[in-house]
DNA sequence: CCCATTTTAGTTGTGCACAACTTGATTGTG
DNA sequence: CACAATCAAGTTGTGCACAACTAAAATGGG
C-alpha cells in the first residue's frame, strides 16, 4: 500500500479536480520557494565581496536610502520583526557598518544609523544591481511586471491570513 | 555625512542609471523575498492541523506522488541537499510519517518510504491546495503563467551562478 | 496622579538553508 | 587485486524566519 500509492498522474479516463489542484499547486508553491532560494544563491555569490548576506543587504539598502531609521521602521519596510532584526543588526554593528543607540526622546526606540564604513560600502554596492539584473535575464519591463504581480500576491496572502 | 546621505531619489535634473537600477532592483529582490515569506505564512496556518511545516509538506508531496524515494532523488526534485533533508527527514520519521532504511543493493543510499500514517495523511492534505489557491486570489491561468515565469527565472539564476 | 494597557526591543526555542566537512560504500583504472 | 576518485548521507556551524515570551518605557482613562 505504501510501496505504490497513487502513482503517475492517472490511468483513469477523467482526472478528479482535486488531483489537478494538487499538481498545479505543488508547482506554484514549489516554484516560488525555489526561485527565492535561487535568488539568494546568486546574491550570496555577488555579495560575498561586500561581506554581506542577502537580508543584511536589504537592511543596508533601506539605510542607504534613509540614512538612519528606528528598528521599528526597518521592520515595517522589510516586513521583518525584532526577532529577526535584533540579531541581524547586532551582526552589522559587530562588522562596523551600523551604530545603534537608544533614542533620547523615546527610550523604547533604538535608532540605527550608518557608520562611515557603512556609508562607504554604498559605492561598491552600486555595482550589485546590474550584476543581478544580468543573472535574471529579464528585461526592465519584465522585472516591473513580475514585481507588481508578486506584490499583489503578497498583499492577497497577507490579507487572507488575517481573515483566517 | 552619515546622518543624511543620498536622500530621496534625486534633486538633480537627470537621474543616473545606477540609481534607477538600484531602486528597481531593490523592489524585485525584496518582492520575491516577501512573497515567499508570505506564502510560508499562509502555509503555516493551513498546515498546522496536519502538523507539517511547509518544507516537510513539500517532501510529503513528492512521497505521496512516488511512494518511496532515495534521499538523493528527493533532493533533486526539491533542489535541497542532505544538510537540509537529513534533519528534516529525521523529524518526519520521529512524527511517524516516514520510514528510512539503508538500501540493500547500495549501502550508501537511504530509501525513504511512507508509513501507513504518512500515507493516511494524504487524505486530509487533499484540502490544502484549494485553501491556498483561494488565499492567492489568482485564477488558474495566472497561476500557470506565474509558475512558468518563476521557473524560467530560477533556471536563469542557476545557470548564471554556474558561470560565475 | 495612578495604574492598566500598549508599544518597542530584545530573548529563547524550533526549524530551514547551505557551506564545509566527515564517514563509509562503490567504482574505475592501473 | 589495490587504491585513488567519486558518491550518498550525515554532521557541524552560521545565519535567517518566526512564534512566544520578557523587560522597560510611554500613554491614556478614571
Short mmCIF file of C-alpha atoms (C1' of nucleotides) in Angstrom, two decimals:
data_model
loop_
_atom_site.label_atom_id
_atom_site.label_comp_id
_atom_site.label_asym_id
_atom_site.label_seq_id
_atom_site.Cartn_x
_atom_site.Cartn_y
_atom_site.Cartn_z
CA UNK A 1 0.00 0.00 0.00
CA UNK A 2 2.66 2.44 0.96
CA UNK A 3 5.01 0.99 -1.60
CA UNK A 4 2.99 2.19 -4.56
CA UNK A 5 0.24 4.65 -3.77
CA UNK A 6 -1.27 6.91 -6.36
CA UNK A 7 1.40 6.61 -8.98
CA UNK A 8 1.73 8.79 -12.06
CA UNK A 9 -0.98 11.35 -12.87
CA UNK A 10 -3.63 8.79 -13.61
CA UNK A 11 -4.65 5.82 -15.60
CA UNK A 12 -8.33 6.73 -15.49
CA UNK A 13 -10.29 8.50 -18.19
CA UNK A 14 -11.02 11.70 -16.23
CA UNK A 15 -8.86 13.26 -13.56
CA UNK A 16 -10.50 14.33 -10.30
CA UNK A 17 -10.27 18.12 -9.87
CA UNK A 18 -8.51 17.75 -6.51
CA UNK A 19 -5.70 15.85 -8.19
CA UNK A 20 -5.36 18.61 -10.74
CA UNK A 21 -5.25 21.21 -7.97
CA UNK A 22 -2.66 19.23 -6.06
CA UNK A 23 -0.39 19.15 -9.07
CA UNK A 24 -0.76 22.79 -10.13
CA UNK A 25 -0.49 23.90 -6.60
CA UNK A 26 2.57 21.81 -5.93
CA UNK A 27 4.18 23.54 -8.86
CA UNK A 28 3.37 27.11 -7.87
CA UNK A 29 4.34 26.78 -4.22
CA UNK A 30 7.48 24.94 -5.12
CA UNK A 31 8.48 27.31 -7.92
CA UNK A 32 8.17 30.35 -5.70
CA UNK A 33 10.16 28.66 -2.98
CA UNK A 34 12.83 27.56 -5.46
CA UNK A 35 13.03 30.96 -7.15
CA UNK A 36 13.51 32.65 -3.82
CA UNK A 37 16.35 30.31 -2.92
CA UNK A 38 17.94 30.62 -6.35
CA UNK A 39 17.84 34.38 -5.88
CA UNK A 40 19.58 34.15 -2.51
CA UNK A 41 22.16 31.87 -4.07
CA UNK A 42 23.08 34.45 -6.70
CA UNK A 43 23.12 37.20 -4.08
CA UNK A 44 25.36 35.07 -1.90
CA UNK A 45 27.95 34.97 -4.65
CA UNK A 46 27.65 38.63 -5.61
CA UNK A 47 27.56 39.93 -2.03
CA UNK A 48 30.48 37.84 -0.86
CA UNK A 49 32.94 40.64 -1.68
CA UNK A 50 30.93 43.08 0.40
CA UNK A 51 30.78 40.67 3.33
CA UNK A 52 27.00 40.90 3.44
CA UNK A 53 24.23 38.31 3.43
CA UNK A 54 21.10 38.92 1.39
CA UNK A 55 18.92 40.04 4.35
CA UNK A 56 21.76 42.22 5.63
CA UNK A 57 21.97 43.79 2.18
CA UNK A 58 18.24 44.56 2.27
CA UNK A 59 18.74 46.37 5.59
CA UNK A 60 21.71 48.29 4.18
CA UNK A 61 19.60 49.29 1.15
CA UNK A 62 16.97 50.98 3.29
CA UNK A 63 19.67 52.62 5.39
CA UNK A 64 21.49 53.89 2.29
CA UNK A 65 18.20 55.36 1.21
CA UNK A 66 17.18 56.90 4.51
CA UNK A 67 20.45 57.39 6.40
CA UNK A 68 19.06 56.45 9.76
CA UNK A 69 15.93 54.67 10.94
CA UNK A 70 14.42 53.24 14.08
CA UNK A 71 14.39 49.43 14.23
CA UNK A 72 10.62 49.53 14.12
CA UNK A 73 10.62 51.38 10.78
CA UNK A 74 13.17 48.99 9.24
CA UNK A 75 10.86 46.17 10.24
CA UNK A 76 7.89 47.83 8.57
CA UNK A 77 9.83 48.48 5.37
CA UNK A 78 11.22 44.94 5.15
CA UNK A 79 8.29 43.12 6.75
CA UNK A 80 10.56 41.67 9.45
CA UNK A 81 10.11 41.56 13.21
CA UNK A 82 12.54 42.25 16.03
CA UNK A 83 13.21 38.55 16.46
CA UNK A 84 14.90 38.60 13.07
CA UNK A 85 16.25 42.15 13.10
CA UNK A 86 17.82 42.34 16.56
CA UNK A 87 20.49 39.68 15.97
CA UNK A 88 20.98 40.77 12.35
CA UNK A 89 21.59 44.38 13.38
CA UNK A 90 23.91 43.20 16.11
CA UNK A 91 25.99 41.44 13.45
CA UNK A 92 26.02 44.55 11.25
CA UNK A 93 27.18 46.53 14.26
CA UNK A 94 29.90 43.98 15.03
CA UNK A 95 31.03 44.37 11.39
CA UNK A 96 31.31 48.10 11.99
CA UNK A 97 28.71 49.04 9.39
CA UNK A 98 26.00 50.49 11.62
CA UNK A 99 25.64 52.08 15.00
CA UNK A 100 22.71 51.52 17.34
CA UNK A 101 21.58 53.91 20.04
CA UNK A 102 18.54 54.31 22.25
CA UNK A 103 16.51 57.30 21.23
CA UNK A 104 16.71 60.05 23.84
CA UNK A 105 13.14 61.20 23.31
CA UNK A 106 11.64 57.70 23.43
CA UNK A 107 13.74 55.28 25.40
CA UNK A 108 11.85 52.30 23.94
CA UNK A 109 13.09 53.05 20.46
CA UNK A 110 16.54 52.24 19.05
CA UNK A 111 17.87 54.30 16.16
CA UNK A 112 20.11 52.58 13.65
CA UNK A 113 22.43 54.73 11.59
CA UNK A 114 25.24 54.06 9.14
CA UNK A 115 28.81 54.36 10.30
CA UNK A 116 31.35 55.92 7.96
CA UNK A 117 32.31 52.43 6.83
CA UNK A 118 28.68 51.51 6.24
CA UNK A 119 28.16 54.64 4.21
CA UNK A 120 31.33 53.96 2.21
CA UNK A 121 30.13 50.47 1.35
CA UNK A 122 27.45 52.09 -0.74
CA UNK A 123 29.90 52.82 -3.53
CA UNK A 124 30.95 49.21 -4.34
CA UNK A 125 27.35 48.11 -3.74
CA UNK A 126 26.28 50.24 -6.69
CA UNK A 127 27.55 47.50 -8.98
CA UNK A 128 25.41 44.76 -7.41
CA UNK A 129 22.04 45.51 -9.06
CA UNK A 130 23.38 45.34 -12.61
CA UNK A 131 25.05 42.01 -11.95
CA UNK A 132 21.85 40.60 -10.51
CA UNK A 133 19.78 42.03 -13.36
CA UNK A 134 22.08 40.27 -15.82
CA UNK A 135 21.72 37.00 -13.94
CA UNK A 136 17.91 37.14 -14.10
CA UNK A 137 17.94 37.54 -17.87
CA UNK A 138 14.81 39.68 -17.59
CA UNK A 139 14.13 42.98 -19.31
CA UNK A 140 13.26 46.03 -17.20
CA UNK A 141 9.63 45.71 -18.30
CA UNK A 142 9.51 42.05 -17.24
CA UNK A 143 11.05 42.93 -13.91
CA UNK A 144 8.42 45.57 -13.33
CA UNK A 145 5.58 43.26 -14.27
CA UNK A 146 6.86 40.41 -12.10
CA UNK A 147 7.40 42.75 -9.19
CA UNK A 148 3.84 44.05 -9.44
CA UNK A 149 2.42 40.56 -9.64
CA UNK A 150 4.41 39.43 -6.61
CA UNK A 151 3.42 42.50 -4.62
CA UNK A 152 -0.26 41.88 -5.35
CA UNK A 153 0.22 38.23 -4.43
CA UNK A 154 1.87 39.14 -1.13
CA UNK A 155 -0.94 41.54 -0.28
CA UNK A 156 -3.56 38.90 -1.11
CA UNK A 157 -1.78 36.29 1.01
CA UNK A 158 -1.34 38.65 3.93
CA UNK A 159 -4.99 39.69 3.99
CA UNK A 160 -6.16 36.09 3.54
CA UNK A 161 -4.10 35.20 6.56
CA UNK A 162 -5.78 37.86 8.68
CA UNK A 163 -9.26 36.58 7.92
CA UNK A 164 -8.38 33.04 8.96
CA UNK B 1 27.65 62.69 6.47
CA UNK B 2 26.16 59.51 7.71
CA UNK B 3 23.20 61.35 9.14
CA UNK B 4 21.78 62.29 5.75
CA UNK B 5 23.42 60.58 2.82
CA UNK B 6 21.83 60.32 -0.58
CA UNK B 7 18.29 61.21 0.39
CA UNK B 8 15.23 60.77 -1.80
CA UNK B 9 15.66 59.70 -5.47
CA UNK B 10 17.32 62.91 -6.55
CA UNK B 11 17.15 66.63 -6.73
CA UNK B 12 19.06 66.76 -9.99
CA UNK B 13 17.60 67.12 -13.46
CA UNK B 14 18.58 63.67 -14.72
CA UNK B 15 18.82 60.53 -12.68
CA UNK B 16 21.96 58.39 -13.01
CA UNK B 17 21.11 54.95 -14.45
CA UNK B 18 22.74 53.19 -11.50
CA UNK B 19 20.31 54.88 -9.14
CA UNK B 20 17.41 53.74 -11.27
CA UNK B 21 18.75 50.20 -11.27
CA UNK B 22 19.22 50.27 -7.52
CA UNK B 23 15.61 51.20 -7.00
CA UNK B 24 14.05 48.75 -9.44
CA UNK B 25 16.31 46.04 -8.30
CA UNK B 26 15.61 46.69 -4.66
CA UNK B 27 11.96 46.23 -5.45
CA UNK B 28 12.24 42.95 -7.34
CA UNK B 29 14.55 41.23 -4.92
CA UNK B 30 12.52 42.41 -1.99
CA UNK B 31 9.16 41.50 -3.51
CA UNK B 32 10.25 37.96 -4.28
CA UNK B 33 11.63 37.54 -0.79
CA UNK B 34 8.47 38.96 0.75
CA UNK B 35 6.15 36.87 -1.43
CA UNK B 36 7.99 33.73 -0.48
CA UNK B 37 7.66 34.51 3.21
CA UNK B 38 4.00 35.48 2.85
CA UNK B 39 3.44 32.13 1.16
CA UNK B 40 5.08 30.25 4.03
CA UNK B 41 2.96 32.23 6.44
CA UNK B 42 -0.26 31.07 4.80
CA UNK B 43 1.02 27.51 4.62
CA UNK B 44 1.96 27.67 8.27
CA UNK B 45 -1.67 28.38 9.16
CA UNK B 46 -3.16 25.84 6.77
CA UNK B 47 -0.69 23.05 7.58
CA UNK B 48 -0.94 23.48 11.33
CA UNK B 49 -3.73 20.89 11.52
CA UNK B 50 -1.57 18.37 9.69
CA UNK B 51 1.38 19.04 11.98
CA UNK B 52 3.62 19.78 9.00
CA UNK B 53 5.88 22.68 8.11
CA UNK B 54 5.99 23.96 4.55
CA UNK B 55 9.25 22.18 3.59
CA UNK B 56 8.02 18.99 5.27
CA UNK B 57 4.84 19.28 3.21
CA UNK B 58 6.89 19.55 0.01
CA UNK B 59 8.69 16.34 0.93
CA UNK B 60 5.38 14.62 1.68
CA UNK B 61 4.02 15.80 -1.69
CA UNK B 62 6.77 14.04 -3.62
CA UNK B 63 6.40 10.95 -1.46
CA UNK B 64 2.63 10.90 -1.98
CA UNK B 65 3.32 11.04 -5.67
CA UNK B 66 6.08 8.43 -5.81
CA UNK B 67 5.50 6.26 -2.77
CA UNK B 68 9.15 5.82 -1.93
CA UNK B 69 12.32 7.57 -2.97
CA UNK B 70 16.02 7.66 -2.11
CA UNK B 71 17.10 10.79 -0.22
CA UNK B 72 19.20 11.76 -3.21
CA UNK B 73 16.16 11.79 -5.52
CA UNK B 74 14.08 13.86 -3.07
CA UNK B 75 16.93 16.35 -3.05
CA UNK B 76 16.93 16.55 -6.84
CA UNK B 77 13.19 17.02 -7.03
CA UNK B 78 13.11 19.72 -4.35
CA UNK B 79 16.52 21.24 -5.03
CA UNK B 80 17.64 20.57 -1.46
CA UNK B 81 20.83 18.97 -0.15
CA UNK B 82 21.39 16.42 2.57
CA UNK B 83 22.27 19.13 5.07
CA UNK B 84 18.67 20.27 4.88
CA UNK B 85 16.99 16.92 4.23
CA UNK B 86 18.68 14.71 6.82
CA UNK B 87 17.35 16.51 9.89
CA UNK B 88 14.01 17.21 8.20
CA UNK B 89 13.51 13.52 7.37
CA UNK B 90 14.56 12.61 10.89
CA UNK B 91 11.74 14.81 12.19
CA UNK B 92 9.25 13.25 9.77
CA UNK B 93 10.38 9.83 10.98
CA UNK B 94 10.04 10.89 14.63
CA UNK B 95 6.49 12.01 13.77
CA UNK B 96 5.82 8.50 12.44
CA UNK B 97 5.10 9.65 8.88
CA UNK B 98 8.02 8.08 7.06
CA UNK B 99 10.45 5.23 7.46
CA UNK B 100 14.10 5.35 6.45
CA UNK B 101 16.23 2.35 5.58
CA UNK B 102 19.61 1.80 4.00
CA UNK B 103 19.27 0.32 0.56
CA UNK B 104 20.47 -3.28 0.50
CA UNK B 105 21.85 -3.05 -3.02
CA UNK B 106 23.73 0.20 -2.41
CA UNK B 107 24.62 0.75 1.22
CA UNK B 108 25.35 4.43 0.57
CA UNK B 109 21.75 5.14 -0.33
CA UNK B 110 18.85 5.58 2.09
CA UNK B 111 15.33 4.88 0.90
CA UNK B 112 12.51 6.92 2.39
CA UNK B 113 9.01 5.49 2.26
CA UNK B 114 5.66 6.48 3.70
CA UNK B 115 4.38 4.74 6.78
CA UNK B 116 0.70 3.89 6.99
CA UNK B 117 0.17 7.13 8.93
CA UNK B 118 2.09 9.10 6.35
CA UNK B 119 0.02 7.59 3.59
CA UNK B 120 -3.21 8.28 5.51
CA UNK B 121 -2.26 11.94 5.91
CA UNK B 122 -2.73 12.30 2.19
CA UNK B 123 -6.49 12.38 2.54
CA UNK B 124 -6.80 15.50 4.74
CA UNK B 125 -3.96 17.09 2.77
CA UNK B 126 -6.16 17.00 -0.33
CA UNK B 127 -7.96 20.05 1.01
CA UNK B 128 -4.82 22.16 1.34
CA UNK B 129 -4.31 23.22 -2.30
CA UNK B 130 -7.79 24.70 -2.67
CA UNK B 131 -7.39 26.73 0.50
CA UNK B 132 -4.05 28.07 -0.68
CA UNK B 133 -5.42 28.79 -4.16
CA UNK B 134 -8.20 30.82 -2.57
CA UNK B 135 -5.70 32.77 -0.48
CA UNK B 136 -3.66 33.74 -3.54
CA UNK B 137 -6.69 35.23 -5.27
CA UNK B 138 -5.23 34.12 -8.60
CA UNK B 139 -7.01 32.36 -11.44
CA UNK B 140 -5.67 29.03 -12.70
CA UNK B 141 -4.32 30.79 -15.78
CA UNK B 142 -2.48 33.36 -13.69
CA UNK B 143 -1.03 30.62 -11.51
CA UNK B 144 0.26 28.82 -14.59
CA UNK B 145 1.79 31.96 -16.02
CA UNK B 146 3.44 32.97 -12.77
CA UNK B 147 4.78 29.48 -12.26
CA UNK B 148 6.31 29.43 -15.74
CA UNK B 149 7.89 32.81 -15.22
CA UNK B 150 9.36 31.77 -11.90
CA UNK B 151 10.66 28.50 -13.30
CA UNK B 152 12.40 30.34 -16.14
CA UNK B 153 13.79 32.82 -13.63
CA UNK B 154 15.13 30.03 -11.42
CA UNK B 155 16.80 28.34 -14.39
CA UNK B 156 18.37 31.63 -15.48
CA UNK B 157 19.64 32.34 -11.97
CA UNK B 158 21.03 28.83 -11.56
CA UNK B 159 22.91 28.88 -14.84
CA UNK B 160 24.19 32.41 -14.20
CA UNK B 161 25.58 31.15 -10.93
CA UNK B 162 27.46 28.35 -12.61
CA UNK B 163 29.22 30.70 -14.99
CA UNK B 164 30.45 32.90 -12.17
"C1'" DC C 1 -1.94 61.33 39.74
"C1'" DC C 2 -2.06 56.29 39.26
"C1'" DC C 3 -2.16 52.16 37.15
"C1'" DA C 4 -3.71 49.18 33.28
"C1'" DT C 5 -2.73 48.96 28.53
"C1'" DT C 6 0.10 49.47 24.72
"C1'" DT C 7 4.45 49.85 22.46
"C1'" DT C 8 9.40 48.81 21.31
"C1'" DA C 9 13.37 45.86 21.60
"C1'" DG C 10 15.29 42.01 22.89
"C1'" DT C 11 15.48 36.84 24.16
"C1'" DT C 12 14.50 31.93 23.63
"C1'" DG C 13 13.44 27.97 21.12
"C1'" DT C 14 12.43 25.49 16.77
"C1'" DG C 15 13.07 24.71 12.08
"C1'" DC C 16 15.03 25.64 7.40
"C1'" DA C 17 19.12 26.73 4.06
"C1'" DC C 18 23.57 25.98 2.92
"C1'" DA C 19 28.78 25.75 3.06
"C1'" DA C 20 32.27 22.82 4.60
"C1'" DC C 21 33.50 18.71 6.34
"C1'" DT C 22 33.34 13.50 7.75
"C1'" DT C 23 32.26 8.64 7.10
"C1'" DG C 24 31.56 4.71 4.76
"C1'" DA C 25 30.39 2.40 0.34
"C1'" DT C 26 31.20 1.96 -4.55
"C1'" DT C 27 33.56 2.41 -8.93
"C1'" DG C 28 37.05 2.64 -12.21
"C1'" DT C 29 41.76 2.18 -13.61
"C1'" DG C 30 46.47 0.80 -13.49
"C1'" DC D 1 43.61 -7.03 -6.99
"C1'" DA D 2 44.64 -2.40 -4.96
"C1'" DC D 3 43.81 2.03 -4.33
"C1'" DA D 4 42.53 6.66 -5.74
"C1'" DA D 5 38.49 9.04 -7.03
"C1'" DT D 6 33.74 9.51 -6.59
"C1'" DC D 7 29.39 9.31 -4.34
"C1'" DA D 8 25.50 9.25 -0.71
"C1'" DA D 9 24.24 10.58 3.89
"C1'" DG D 10 25.08 12.66 7.78
"C1'" DT D 11 27.28 16.32 10.94
"C1'" DT D 12 28.74 20.95 12.27
"C1'" DG D 13 28.45 25.74 12.30
"C1'" DT D 14 26.34 30.16 10.82
"C1'" DG D 15 22.56 32.88 9.69
"C1'" DC D 16 17.59 33.83 8.74
"C1'" DA D 17 12.33 33.47 9.96
"C1'" DC D 18 9.03 33.49 13.24
"C1'" DA D 19 6.18 32.29 17.41
"C1'" DA D 20 6.05 33.12 22.16
"C1'" DC D 21 7.73 35.45 25.75
"C1'" DT D 22 10.13 39.24 28.80
"C1'" DA D 23 11.60 43.93 30.15
"C1'" DA D 24 11.23 48.55 30.19
"C1'" DA D 25 9.21 52.78 28.72
"C1'" DA D 26 5.29 55.54 27.24
"C1'" DT D 27 0.37 56.56 27.17
"C1'" DG D 28 -4.21 57.39 28.48
"C1'" DG D 29 -8.52 56.93 31.07
"C1'" DG D 30 -10.60 57.19 35.57
#
